[in-house]
CSV table of C-alpha atoms in Angstrom, one decimal:
chain,number,residue,atom,x,y,z
A,1,MET,CA,36.7,36.9,-197.8
A,2,PRO,CA,39.7,36.0,-200.1
A,3,GLN,CA,38.1,38.2,-202.8
A,4,ALA,CA,37.9,41.2,-200.4
A,5,VAL,CA,41.5,40.8,-199.5
A,6,ALA,CA,42.6,40.6,-203.1
A,7,ALA,CA,40.6,43.7,-203.9
A,8,ASP,CA,42.4,45.8,-201.3
A,9,PRO,CA,45.7,47.2,-202.8
A,10,GLY,CA,47.0,48.1,-199.4
A,11,GLU,CA,46.4,44.6,-198.0
A,12,ARG,CA,48.0,43.1,-201.1
A,13,GLU,CA,51.1,45.2,-200.6
A,14,ARG,CA,51.3,44.3,-196.9
A,15,LEU,CA,51.1,40.6,-197.7
A,16,ARG,CA,53.7,41.0,-200.4
A,17,HIS,CA,56.1,42.6,-197.9
A,18,ALA,CA,55.2,40.0,-195.3
A,19,TRP,CA,56.1,37.1,-197.6
A,20,ARG,CA,59.4,38.8,-198.6
A,21,THR,CA,60.2,39.3,-194.9
A,22,LEU,CA,59.3,35.7,-194.3
A,23,SER,CA,61.7,34.6,-197.1
A,24,VAL,CA,64.6,36.4,-195.5
A,25,VAL,CA,63.8,35.0,-192.0
A,26,SER,CA,63.4,31.5,-193.3
A,27,MET,CA,66.6,31.6,-195.3
A,28,ALA,CA,68.5,32.8,-192.2
A,29,SER,CA,66.8,30.2,-190.0
A,30,VAL,CA,67.8,27.4,-192.4
A,31,LEU,CA,71.4,28.8,-192.3
A,32,THR,CA,71.8,28.7,-188.5
A,33,ALA,CA,69.8,25.5,-187.9
A,34,LEU,CA,71.8,23.7,-190.6
A,35,GLY,CA,74.9,24.4,-188.7
A,36,GLY,CA,73.7,22.8,-185.5
A,37,SER,CA,72.1,19.7,-187.1
A,38,ALA,CA,75.1,19.0,-189.4
A,39,LEU,CA,77.5,19.3,-186.5
A,40,ASN,CA,75.5,16.8,-184.5
A,41,VAL,CA,76.3,14.1,-187.1
A,42,ALA,CA,79.8,15.4,-187.8
A,43,LEU,CA,80.8,15.6,-184.1
A,44,PRO,CA,82.5,12.2,-183.8
A,45,GLN,CA,84.8,13.0,-186.8
A,46,VAL,CA,85.5,16.4,-185.4
A,47,VAL,CA,86.5,14.7,-182.1
A,48,ARG,CA,88.8,12.2,-183.9
A,49,GLN,CA,90.4,14.7,-186.2
A,50,THR,CA,91.1,17.3,-183.5
A,51,HIS,CA,91.9,14.8,-180.8
A,52,ALA,CA,89.3,16.4,-178.6
A,53,SER,CA,88.5,15.2,-175.1
A,54,ALA,CA,84.9,14.4,-174.0
A,55,ASP,CA,84.9,17.8,-172.2
A,56,ALA,CA,85.7,19.7,-175.4
A,57,ALA,CA,83.2,17.6,-177.4
A,58,SER,CA,80.4,18.6,-175.1
A,59,TRP,CA,81.4,22.2,-175.1
A,60,ILE,CA,81.4,22.4,-178.9
A,61,LEU,CA,77.7,21.9,-178.6
A,62,LEU,CA,77.0,23.6,-175.3
A,63,ALA,CA,79.0,26.8,-175.9
A,64,PHE,CA,76.7,27.8,-178.8
A,65,GLN,CA,73.5,27.1,-176.9
A,66,LEU,CA,74.6,28.7,-173.6
A,67,THR,CA,75.8,31.9,-175.3
A,68,THR,CA,72.8,32.2,-177.5
A,69,THR,CA,70.5,31.9,-174.4
A,70,VAL,CA,72.3,34.4,-172.2
A,71,LEU,CA,72.4,37.1,-174.9
A,72,MET,CA,68.8,36.6,-176.1
A,73,VAL,CA,67.0,39.2,-173.9
A,74,VAL,CA,69.8,41.7,-174.3
A,75,PHE,CA,69.5,41.7,-178.1
A,76,GLY,CA,65.7,41.6,-177.8
A,77,ARG,CA,65.7,44.8,-175.9
A,78,LEU,CA,68.3,46.4,-178.3
A,79,ALA,CA,66.3,45.4,-181.3
A,80,ASP,CA,63.1,47.1,-179.9
A,81,LEU,CA,65.2,50.2,-179.3
A,82,PHE,CA,67.3,50.5,-182.4
A,83,GLY,CA,65.6,48.5,-185.1
A,84,ARG,CA,65.2,44.8,-185.9
A,85,ARG,CA,66.6,45.2,-189.5
A,86,ALA,CA,70.0,46.5,-188.4
A,87,MET,CA,70.2,43.8,-185.6
A,88,TYR,CA,69.3,41.1,-188.1
A,89,LEU,CA,71.8,42.0,-190.7
A,90,GLY,CA,74.5,42.4,-188.0
A,91,GLY,CA,73.7,38.9,-186.8
A,92,LEU,CA,74.0,37.5,-190.3
A,93,ALA,CA,77.4,39.1,-190.8
A,94,THR,CA,78.7,37.9,-187.4
A,95,TYR,CA,77.5,34.3,-187.9
A,96,THR,CA,79.1,34.1,-191.4
A,97,VAL,CA,82.5,35.5,-190.4
A,98,ALA,CA,82.7,33.2,-187.4
A,99,SER,CA,81.8,30.2,-189.6
A,100,LEU,CA,84.6,31.0,-191.9
A,101,LEU,CA,87.1,31.2,-189.1
A,102,ALA,CA,85.9,28.0,-187.4
A,103,GLY,CA,86.8,26.0,-190.5
A,104,PHE,CA,90.4,27.1,-190.0
A,105,ALA,CA,90.5,26.2,-186.3
A,106,PRO,CA,93.5,24.1,-185.3
A,107,ASP,CA,92.0,22.5,-182.3
A,108,ALA,CA,88.7,21.8,-180.5
A,109,TRP,CA,88.9,24.6,-177.9
A,110,ILE,CA,89.4,27.2,-180.6
A,111,ILE,CA,86.3,25.8,-182.3
A,112,VAL,CA,84.5,26.3,-178.9
A,113,ALA,CA,85.6,29.9,-178.8
A,114,LEU,CA,84.4,30.6,-182.4
A,115,ARG,CA,81.1,28.8,-181.6
A,116,VAL,CA,80.6,31.5,-179.0
A,117,VAL,CA,81.1,34.2,-181.6
A,118,GLN,CA,78.7,32.3,-183.9
A,119,ALA,CA,76.2,32.2,-181.1
A,120,ALA,CA,76.3,36.0,-180.7
A,121,GLY,CA,75.3,36.3,-184.3
A,122,GLY,CA,72.7,33.5,-183.9
A,123,ALA,CA,71.2,35.4,-180.9
A,124,MET,CA,70.7,38.5,-183.0
A,125,LEU,CA,68.9,36.4,-185.6
A,126,LEU,CA,66.7,34.3,-183.3
A,127,THR,CA,65.6,37.2,-181.2
A,128,ASN,CA,64.3,39.0,-184.2
A,129,SER,CA,63.0,36.2,-186.4
A,130,ALA,CA,59.5,35.6,-185.0
A,131,ALA,CA,59.2,39.3,-184.1
A,132,LEU,CA,59.7,40.3,-187.7
A,133,VAL,CA,57.2,37.7,-188.9
A,134,THR,CA,54.6,38.7,-186.3
A,135,ASP,CA,55.0,42.4,-187.2
A,136,ALA,CA,54.8,41.8,-190.9
A,137,PHE,CA,51.7,39.5,-191.1
A,138,PRO,CA,48.1,40.5,-190.6
A,139,LYS,CA,46.8,38.8,-187.4
A,140,SER,CA,44.4,36.6,-189.5
A,141,ARG,CA,47.4,35.2,-191.5
A,142,LEU,CA,49.9,35.0,-188.7
A,143,GLY,CA,49.4,31.2,-188.2
A,144,GLU,CA,50.4,30.6,-191.8
A,145,GLY,CA,53.5,32.7,-191.5
A,146,MET,CA,54.6,31.0,-188.3
A,147,GLY,CA,54.0,27.6,-189.9
A,148,VAL,CA,56.3,28.4,-192.8
A,149,TYR,CA,58.9,30.0,-190.5
A,150,THR,CA,59.1,27.0,-188.2
A,151,ALA,CA,59.1,24.7,-191.2
A,152,SER,CA,62.4,26.3,-192.2
A,153,PHE,CA,64.0,24.8,-189.1
A,154,SER,CA,62.6,21.4,-190.2
A,155,ILE,CA,64.1,21.8,-193.6
A,156,ALA,CA,67.5,22.4,-191.9
A,157,GLN,CA,67.0,19.4,-189.7
A,158,LEU,CA,66.2,17.4,-192.8
A,159,ALA,CA,69.2,18.5,-194.9
A,160,GLY,CA,71.6,19.1,-192.0
A,161,PRO,CA,72.4,15.5,-191.0
A,162,ALA,CA,72.8,14.4,-194.6
A,163,LEU,CA,75.1,17.4,-195.3
A,164,GLY,CA,77.1,16.8,-192.1
A,165,GLY,CA,77.6,13.1,-193.1
A,166,LEU,CA,78.5,13.9,-196.7
A,167,PHE,CA,80.9,16.7,-195.8
A,168,THR,CA,82.7,14.7,-193.1
A,169,GLU,CA,82.9,11.6,-195.3
A,170,HIS,CA,84.1,13.2,-198.5
A,171,LEU,CA,85.4,16.7,-197.9
A,172,GLY,CA,86.4,16.8,-194.2
A,173,TRP,CA,84.8,18.2,-191.1
A,174,ARG,CA,85.9,21.8,-191.8
A,175,TRP,CA,83.3,22.0,-194.5
A,176,VAL,CA,80.6,21.7,-191.8
A,177,PHE,CA,81.5,25.3,-191.1
A,178,TRP,CA,82.7,26.6,-194.5
A,179,TYR,CA,79.4,25.8,-196.3
A,180,ASN,CA,77.8,28.5,-194.2
A,181,VAL,CA,79.8,31.2,-195.8
A,182,PRO,CA,78.2,31.4,-199.3
A,183,LEU,CA,74.8,30.8,-197.8
A,184,GLY,CA,75.4,33.6,-195.2
A,185,ILE,CA,76.5,36.1,-197.9
A,186,ALA,CA,73.4,35.3,-200.0
A,187,CYS,CA,71.1,35.8,-197.0
A,188,LEU,CA,72.9,39.1,-196.1
A,189,VAL,CA,72.4,40.5,-199.6
A,190,TRP,CA,68.7,39.4,-199.8
A,191,GLY,CA,68.1,40.7,-196.3
A,192,ALA,CA,69.5,44.1,-197.1
A,193,THR,CA,67.2,44.3,-200.1
A,194,ALA,CA,64.0,42.9,-198.7
A,195,LEU,CA,63.8,44.1,-195.1
A,196,ARG,CA,62.4,47.5,-194.5
A,197,PRO,CA,63.8,49.8,-191.8
A,198,GLY,CA,61.4,49.9,-188.9
A,199,PRO,CA,59.5,53.0,-187.8
A,200,PRO,CA,61.0,55.2,-185.0
A,201,GLN,CA,60.3,53.7,-181.6
A,202,GLY,CA,59.5,57.1,-179.9
A,203,ARG,CA,61.0,58.5,-176.8
A,204,ASP,CA,61.1,55.1,-174.9
A,205,ARG,CA,64.8,54.5,-175.7
A,206,GLY,CA,66.1,53.8,-172.3
A,207,LEU,CA,68.6,50.9,-171.8
A,208,ASP,CA,68.9,49.1,-168.5
A,209,LEU,CA,72.7,48.5,-168.5
A,210,SER,CA,72.8,47.1,-164.9
A,211,GLY,CA,69.8,44.9,-165.7
A,212,ASN,CA,71.6,43.5,-168.8
A,213,ALA,CA,74.7,42.8,-166.7
A,214,LEU,CA,72.7,41.1,-164.0
A,215,VAL,CA,70.8,38.9,-166.5
A,216,LEU,CA,74.0,37.8,-168.1
A,217,ALA,CA,75.6,36.9,-164.8
A,218,CYS,CA,72.5,35.2,-163.4
A,219,LEU,CA,71.5,33.1,-166.4
A,220,GLY,CA,75.2,32.4,-167.3
A,221,GLY,CA,76.0,31.1,-163.8
A,222,LEU,CA,72.9,28.9,-163.7
A,223,LEU,CA,73.4,27.4,-167.2
A,224,LEU,CA,77.2,26.8,-166.6
A,225,ALA,CA,76.4,24.9,-163.3
A,226,LEU,CA,73.6,22.8,-164.9
A,227,SER,CA,75.7,21.9,-167.9
A,228,GLU,CA,78.6,20.7,-165.8
A,229,VAL,CA,77.0,19.2,-162.6
A,230,THR,CA,76.4,15.7,-163.9
A,231,ARG,CA,80.0,15.4,-165.2
A,232,LEU,CA,81.9,17.2,-162.4
A,233,GLY,CA,79.5,16.7,-159.4
A,234,TRP,CA,77.9,19.2,-157.0
A,235,GLY,CA,81.1,19.9,-155.1
A,236,HIS,CA,83.3,21.0,-158.0
A,237,PRO,CA,84.4,24.6,-157.8
A,238,MET,CA,83.0,25.5,-161.2
A,239,VAL,CA,79.6,24.1,-160.4
A,240,VAL,CA,79.5,25.8,-156.9
A,241,SER,CA,80.7,29.1,-158.4
A,242,GLY,CA,78.0,29.0,-161.0
A,243,LEU,CA,75.3,28.3,-158.4
A,244,VAL,CA,76.6,31.0,-156.1
A,245,VAL,CA,76.6,33.6,-158.9
A,246,PHE,CA,73.0,32.6,-159.8
A,247,ALA,CA,71.8,32.7,-156.1
A,248,VAL,CA,73.3,36.1,-155.5
A,249,THR,CA,72.3,37.8,-158.7
A,250,LEU,CA,68.8,36.5,-159.1
A,251,PRO,CA,67.2,38.5,-156.2
A,252,LEU,CA,69.3,41.5,-157.2
A,253,PHE,CA,68.0,41.2,-160.8
A,254,VAL,CA,64.3,40.8,-159.8
A,255,VAL,CA,64.5,43.9,-157.5
A,256,ARG,CA,66.3,45.9,-160.2
A,257,GLU,CA,63.8,45.0,-162.9
A,258,LEU,CA,60.8,45.9,-160.7
A,259,ARG,CA,62.3,49.3,-160.1
A,260,ALA,CA,63.8,50.0,-163.5
A,261,ARG,CA,62.1,52.5,-165.8
A,262,HIS,CA,63.1,50.5,-168.9
A,263,PRO,CA,63.5,46.9,-167.7
A,264,VAL,CA,65.4,44.5,-169.9
A,265,VAL,CA,62.9,41.8,-168.7
A,266,ASP,CA,59.5,42.9,-167.6
A,267,ILE,CA,58.9,40.6,-164.6
A,268,ARG,CA,55.3,41.8,-164.4
A,269,MET,CA,54.5,40.0,-167.7
A,270,PHE,CA,54.6,36.7,-165.8
A,271,ARG,CA,51.5,37.7,-163.9
A,272,ASP,CA,49.6,36.9,-167.1
A,273,VAL,CA,48.8,33.2,-166.5
A,274,THR,CA,48.6,32.3,-170.2
A,275,PHE,CA,51.9,34.0,-171.0
A,276,ALA,CA,53.7,32.4,-168.0
A,277,LEU,CA,52.3,28.9,-168.9
A,278,GLY,CA,53.2,29.4,-172.6
A,279,THR,CA,56.8,30.2,-171.9
A,280,LEU,CA,57.0,27.3,-169.4
A,281,ALA,CA,55.6,25.0,-172.1
A,282,SER,CA,58.4,26.2,-174.4
A,283,PHE,CA,61.0,25.4,-171.8
A,284,LEU,CA,59.7,21.9,-171.0
A,285,ASN,CA,59.1,21.0,-174.6
A,286,SER,CA,62.6,22.0,-175.8
A,287,THR,CA,64.2,20.2,-172.8
A,288,ALA,CA,62.4,17.0,-173.6
A,289,ARG,CA,62.9,16.9,-177.4
A,290,VAL,CA,66.2,18.7,-178.1
A,291,GLY,CA,68.5,15.7,-177.7
A,292,VAL,CA,66.6,13.2,-179.9
A,293,VAL,CA,68.5,13.8,-183.2
A,294,LEU,CA,71.9,13.8,-181.4
A,295,LEU,CA,71.0,10.6,-179.4
A,296,VAL,CA,69.7,8.6,-182.3
A,297,SER,CA,72.5,9.6,-184.7
A,298,LEU,CA,75.1,8.8,-182.0
A,299,PHE,CA,73.3,5.5,-181.3
A,300,PHE,CA,73.8,4.3,-184.9
A,301,GLN,CA,77.4,5.3,-184.8
A,302,ALA,CA,78.5,4.3,-181.3
A,303,VAL,CA,76.2,1.3,-180.8
A,304,ARG,CA,75.8,0.0,-184.3
A,305,GLY,CA,79.2,1.1,-185.7
A,306,GLU,CA,77.6,2.8,-188.8
A,307,ASP,CA,79.2,5.6,-190.7
A,308,PRO,CA,77.9,9.3,-190.4
A,309,VAL,CA,76.1,9.2,-193.7
A,310,ARG,CA,74.0,6.1,-192.9
A,311,ALA,CA,73.3,7.5,-189.4
A,312,ALA,CA,72.2,10.8,-190.9
A,313,VAL,CA,69.8,9.1,-193.3
A,314,LYS,CA,68.1,7.2,-190.5
A,315,VAL,CA,67.2,10.3,-188.5
A,316,LEU,CA,65.6,12.0,-191.6
A,317,PRO,CA,62.1,10.8,-190.8
A,318,LEU,CA,61.9,13.1,-187.8
A,319,SER,CA,62.8,16.1,-189.9
A,320,VAL,CA,60.4,15.2,-192.8
A,321,ALA,CA,57.5,14.8,-190.4
A,322,ALA,CA,58.4,18.0,-188.6
A,323,MET,CA,58.5,19.9,-191.8
A,324,ALA,CA,55.2,18.6,-193.1
A,325,ALA,CA,53.5,19.3,-189.7
A,326,SER,CA,54.9,22.9,-189.6
A,327,VAL,CA,53.6,23.7,-193.1
A,328,ALA,CA,50.2,22.2,-192.3
A,329,SER,CA,49.9,23.8,-188.9
A,330,GLY,CA,49.0,27.2,-190.3
A,331,PHE,CA,45.8,25.8,-191.8
A,332,VAL,CA,45.1,23.7,-188.7
A,333,LEU,CA,45.5,26.8,-186.5
A,334,ARG,CA,42.6,28.5,-188.3
A,335,ARG,CA,40.2,25.8,-187.3
A,336,LEU,CA,41.3,24.6,-183.9
A,337,GLY,CA,43.2,27.6,-182.3
A,338,PRO,CA,46.9,27.7,-181.2
A,339,ARG,CA,46.4,26.4,-177.6
A,340,THR,CA,44.5,23.3,-178.7
A,341,VAL,CA,47.1,22.5,-181.4
A,342,ALA,CA,49.9,23.0,-178.9
A,343,LEU,CA,48.3,20.6,-176.5
A,344,ALA,CA,47.8,18.0,-179.2
A,345,ALA,CA,51.4,18.5,-180.5
A,346,THR,CA,53.2,18.0,-177.2
A,347,SER,CA,51.0,14.9,-176.6
A,348,LEU,CA,52.4,13.5,-179.8
A,349,THR,CA,55.9,14.3,-178.8
A,350,THR,CA,55.4,12.5,-175.5
A,351,ALA,CA,54.0,9.5,-177.2
A,352,GLY,CA,57.0,9.3,-179.5
A,353,LEU,CA,59.5,9.6,-176.7
A,354,ALA,CA,57.7,6.8,-174.7
A,355,VAL,CA,57.8,4.5,-177.8
A,356,LEU,CA,61.5,5.3,-178.2
A,357,LEU,CA,62.1,4.4,-174.6
A,358,CYS,CA,60.3,1.1,-174.9
A,359,LEU,CA,62.1,0.2,-178.1
A,360,ILE,CA,65.7,1.2,-177.5
A,361,SER,CA,68.1,-1.8,-177.4
A,362,PRO,CA,71.2,-2.9,-179.4
A,363,GLY,CA,69.1,-5.1,-181.7
A,364,VAL,CA,66.1,-2.8,-182.3
A,365,SER,CA,65.1,-2.5,-185.9
A,366,SER,CA,65.9,0.7,-187.7
A,367,ALA,CA,62.3,0.9,-189.0
A,368,ALA,CA,60.8,0.8,-185.5
A,369,LEU,CA,63.1,3.6,-184.3
A,370,MET,CA,62.2,5.7,-187.4
A,371,ALA,CA,58.5,5.2,-186.6
A,372,ALA,CA,59.0,6.7,-183.2
A,373,LEU,CA,61.0,9.6,-184.7
A,374,VAL,CA,58.0,10.3,-187.0
A,375,LEU,CA,55.7,10.8,-184.0
A,376,ILE,CA,58.3,13.1,-182.3
A,377,GLY,CA,58.7,15.1,-185.5
A,378,LEU,CA,54.9,15.6,-186.0
A,379,GLY,CA,54.6,16.9,-182.5
A,380,SER,CA,57.7,19.2,-182.7
A,381,GLY,CA,56.5,20.5,-186.1
A,382,MET,CA,53.1,21.5,-184.8
A,383,PHE,CA,54.1,22.7,-181.4
A,384,LEU,CA,56.6,25.5,-182.3
A,385,PRO,CA,54.3,27.6,-184.6
A,386,SER,CA,51.2,27.0,-182.4
A,387,ASN,CA,52.9,27.9,-179.1
A,388,THR,CA,54.7,30.9,-180.7
A,389,THR,CA,51.4,32.2,-182.2
A,390,ALA,CA,49.6,31.8,-178.8
A,391,ILE,CA,52.3,33.8,-177.0
A,392,LEU,CA,52.9,36.6,-179.6
A,393,HIS,CA,49.4,37.2,-180.8
A,394,GLY,CA,48.2,40.7,-179.8
A,395,VAL,CA,51.6,41.9,-178.5
A,396,PRO,CA,52.2,45.5,-179.4
A,397,SER,CA,54.9,46.0,-182.2
A,398,HIS,CA,57.3,47.9,-179.9
A,399,ARG,CA,57.3,45.1,-177.4
A,400,LEU,CA,57.6,42.1,-179.8
A,401,GLY,CA,61.4,42.0,-179.6
A,402,ILE,CA,61.6,41.6,-175.8
A,403,VAL,CA,58.5,39.3,-175.5
A,404,ASN,CA,59.9,37.0,-178.2
A,405,ALA,CA,63.3,37.2,-176.5
A,406,MET,CA,61.8,36.1,-173.2
A,407,ARG,CA,60.1,33.2,-174.9
A,408,LEU,CA,63.3,32.2,-176.7
A,409,MET,CA,65.4,32.6,-173.5
A,410,LEU,CA,63.3,30.0,-171.7
A,411,GLN,CA,63.1,27.8,-174.8
A,412,ASN,CA,66.9,27.9,-175.3
A,413,THR,CA,67.5,27.4,-171.5
A,414,GLY,CA,65.6,24.2,-172.1
A,415,VAL,CA,67.9,23.4,-175.0
A,416,VAL,CA,71.0,23.9,-172.9
A,417,VAL,CA,69.6,21.9,-169.9
A,418,GLY,CA,68.3,19.1,-172.2
A,419,THR,CA,71.5,18.8,-174.1
A,420,ALA,CA,73.6,18.8,-171.0
A,421,LEU,CA,71.5,16.2,-169.3
A,422,VAL,CA,71.4,13.9,-172.4
A,423,LEU,CA,75.2,14.1,-172.9
A,424,SER,CA,75.8,13.4,-169.2
A,425,ILE,CA,73.2,10.7,-168.5
A,426,ILE,CA,74.0,8.4,-171.4
A,427,THR,CA,77.6,8.0,-170.2
A,428,VAL,CA,76.8,7.5,-166.4
A,429,PRO,CA,76.8,3.6,-166.6
A,430,LEU,CA,80.1,3.6,-168.5
A,431,PRO,CA,83.6,3.7,-166.9
A,432,ALA,CA,85.1,7.2,-167.3
A,433,GLY,CA,87.8,5.9,-169.6
A,434,LEU,CA,85.2,5.0,-172.3
A,435,HIS,CA,83.4,8.4,-172.4
A,436,ASP,CA,85.7,9.6,-175.2
A,437,ALA,CA,84.9,6.5,-177.3
A,438,VAL,CA,81.1,7.3,-177.1
A,439,PHE,CA,81.5,10.8,-178.6
A,440,ALA,CA,84.0,9.6,-181.2
A,441,GLY,CA,81.4,7.0,-182.3
A,442,THR,CA,83.8,4.1,-181.8
A,443,LEU,CA,82.4,2.4,-178.7
A,444,SER,CA,81.0,-0.6,-180.7
A,445,HIS,CA,84.7,-1.5,-181.5
A,446,VAL,CA,85.6,-1.6,-177.8
A,447,SER,CA,83.3,-4.3,-176.2
A,448,SER,CA,79.8,-5.6,-176.2
A,449,THR,CA,79.6,-5.0,-172.5
A,450,ALA,CA,80.3,-1.3,-173.0
A,451,VAL,CA,77.6,-1.1,-175.7
A,452,GLY,CA,75.1,-2.6,-173.2
A,453,GLN,CA,76.1,-0.1,-170.6
A,454,LEU,CA,75.6,2.7,-173.1
A,455,VAL,CA,72.1,1.5,-174.0
A,456,THR,CA,71.3,1.5,-170.3
A,457,GLY,CA,72.3,5.2,-170.2
A,458,TYR,CA,70.1,5.8,-173.2
A,459,ARG,CA,67.1,4.3,-171.3
A,460,TRP,CA,67.8,6.6,-168.4
A,461,ALA,CA,68.0,9.6,-170.6
A,462,LEU,CA,64.9,8.8,-172.6
A,463,ALA,CA,62.9,8.2,-169.3
A,464,CYS,CA,63.9,11.7,-168.1
A,465,MET,CA,62.9,13.2,-171.5
A,466,THR,CA,59.5,11.4,-171.4
A,467,VAL,CA,58.7,12.6,-167.9
A,468,VAL,CA,59.6,16.2,-168.8
A,469,SER,CA,57.5,16.0,-172.0
A,470,ALA,CA,54.5,14.8,-169.9
A,471,LEU,CA,54.9,17.9,-167.7
A,472,ALA,CA,54.7,20.0,-170.9
A,473,VAL,CA,51.4,18.3,-171.8
A,474,LEU,CA,50.1,19.2,-168.4
A,475,THR,CA,51.2,22.8,-168.8
A,476,CYS,CA,49.5,23.1,-172.2
A,477,PHE,CA,46.3,21.6,-170.8
A,478,THR,CA,46.3,24.0,-167.9
A,479,ARG,CA,46.9,27.0,-170.2
A,480,ARG,CA,44.1,25.8,-172.5
A,481,ARG,CA,41.7,25.6,-169.5
A,482,ALA,CA,42.8,28.9,-168.2
A,483,GLY,CA,42.2,30.5,-171.6
A,484,SER,CA,38.8,29.0,-171.9
A,485,SER,CA,37.7,30.2,-168.4
A,486,VAL,CA,38.9,33.7,-169.3
A,487,SER,CA,37.0,33.8,-172.6
């Protein structure tokens, strides 16, 4: 079979274009993922240098995730209509300019505002990344492409904490944003060279403006309420307002999309059991695992009193394991199939979280924590390419953007929910006056009692994450059984 492929000039040309496309997508993925993983480690110094409150510290992280999520389906539909290449290059330019400006920000809330602009660029990129890879690769080689694509996120997770620690220690926190600028320019130049303009999409160019407005209001209200409820309480006006907006707009959105000629979200797609379970698995898996790097890096700083560089080094095993698993997943997918690999992967993640829950204590050895991180990394590295391949395989080219956007919308909703829960739960046992010290990484200098209370919060958060991950295992198992019975 390899000889036959090599003998076909058309197939060789398609693969050459596919790998060029993958190189662009992977470079941009490294760029955006580096920003998040570096900022996780640098956050305590950003808080100290800008005199940020605990609220501002949380929103530096949440603003990016929330904005990316609510804009995902909008940009997915626009990319299907007007071309993924233009959307992708626009996203790179937006992200790069916002990174430059964020480095000059005089206070934490301006950083939050510029993180929103960064997120708009990130949404344009994320919505199109997997769709570009899926469209470029032959179906028989898609698993390999997805494996390399998701490995790029692991590379960013590997380098990001170390870069974040080095920048904050030697150059200052502003370089956590500024280093994105030369990388962004390089990605933009290579993308303009390597990406081909897509073919015309035909006459189906309708845009559901009211549907876009409703999905922004609906999802934005829900995520705002969820991100603030554990800090402010159910009765706070901000939380109540978010829930009311969600409750009012959700039925209006469903009715509108069922009647729309060109719906922004095709509700009928969720009638497909395997698609519905696949997107649910994305949501549960991301909710369960997203807070691990932040939790562990903050643990070494706030509980152990270590500097950002040492904390960053100790979370590297997760990224190394995830990168290795992502690269290997393409070859595993050829033998076992994406649904089987996704089930095995999320089982590994659950096992790693359970081990972390059992181990976490002020005196736990760093080696034991890193062993648990390896399990979580192996599971994460295999899950993303296998689950994405299972969802996008066989989707028509003109629908790839919106289908991938729907997958990412639920996945990123899980990221927002997971981050909000983690940041809130770990501080619940602590007096309110000590919350700022947790995010500044200085709690170990306050009192041993406060450290013990924080570790209790860690156990509560990890218990929640383990339960959610177990639900992801059940979802993947059900999808695999459903797929087997259909075939």
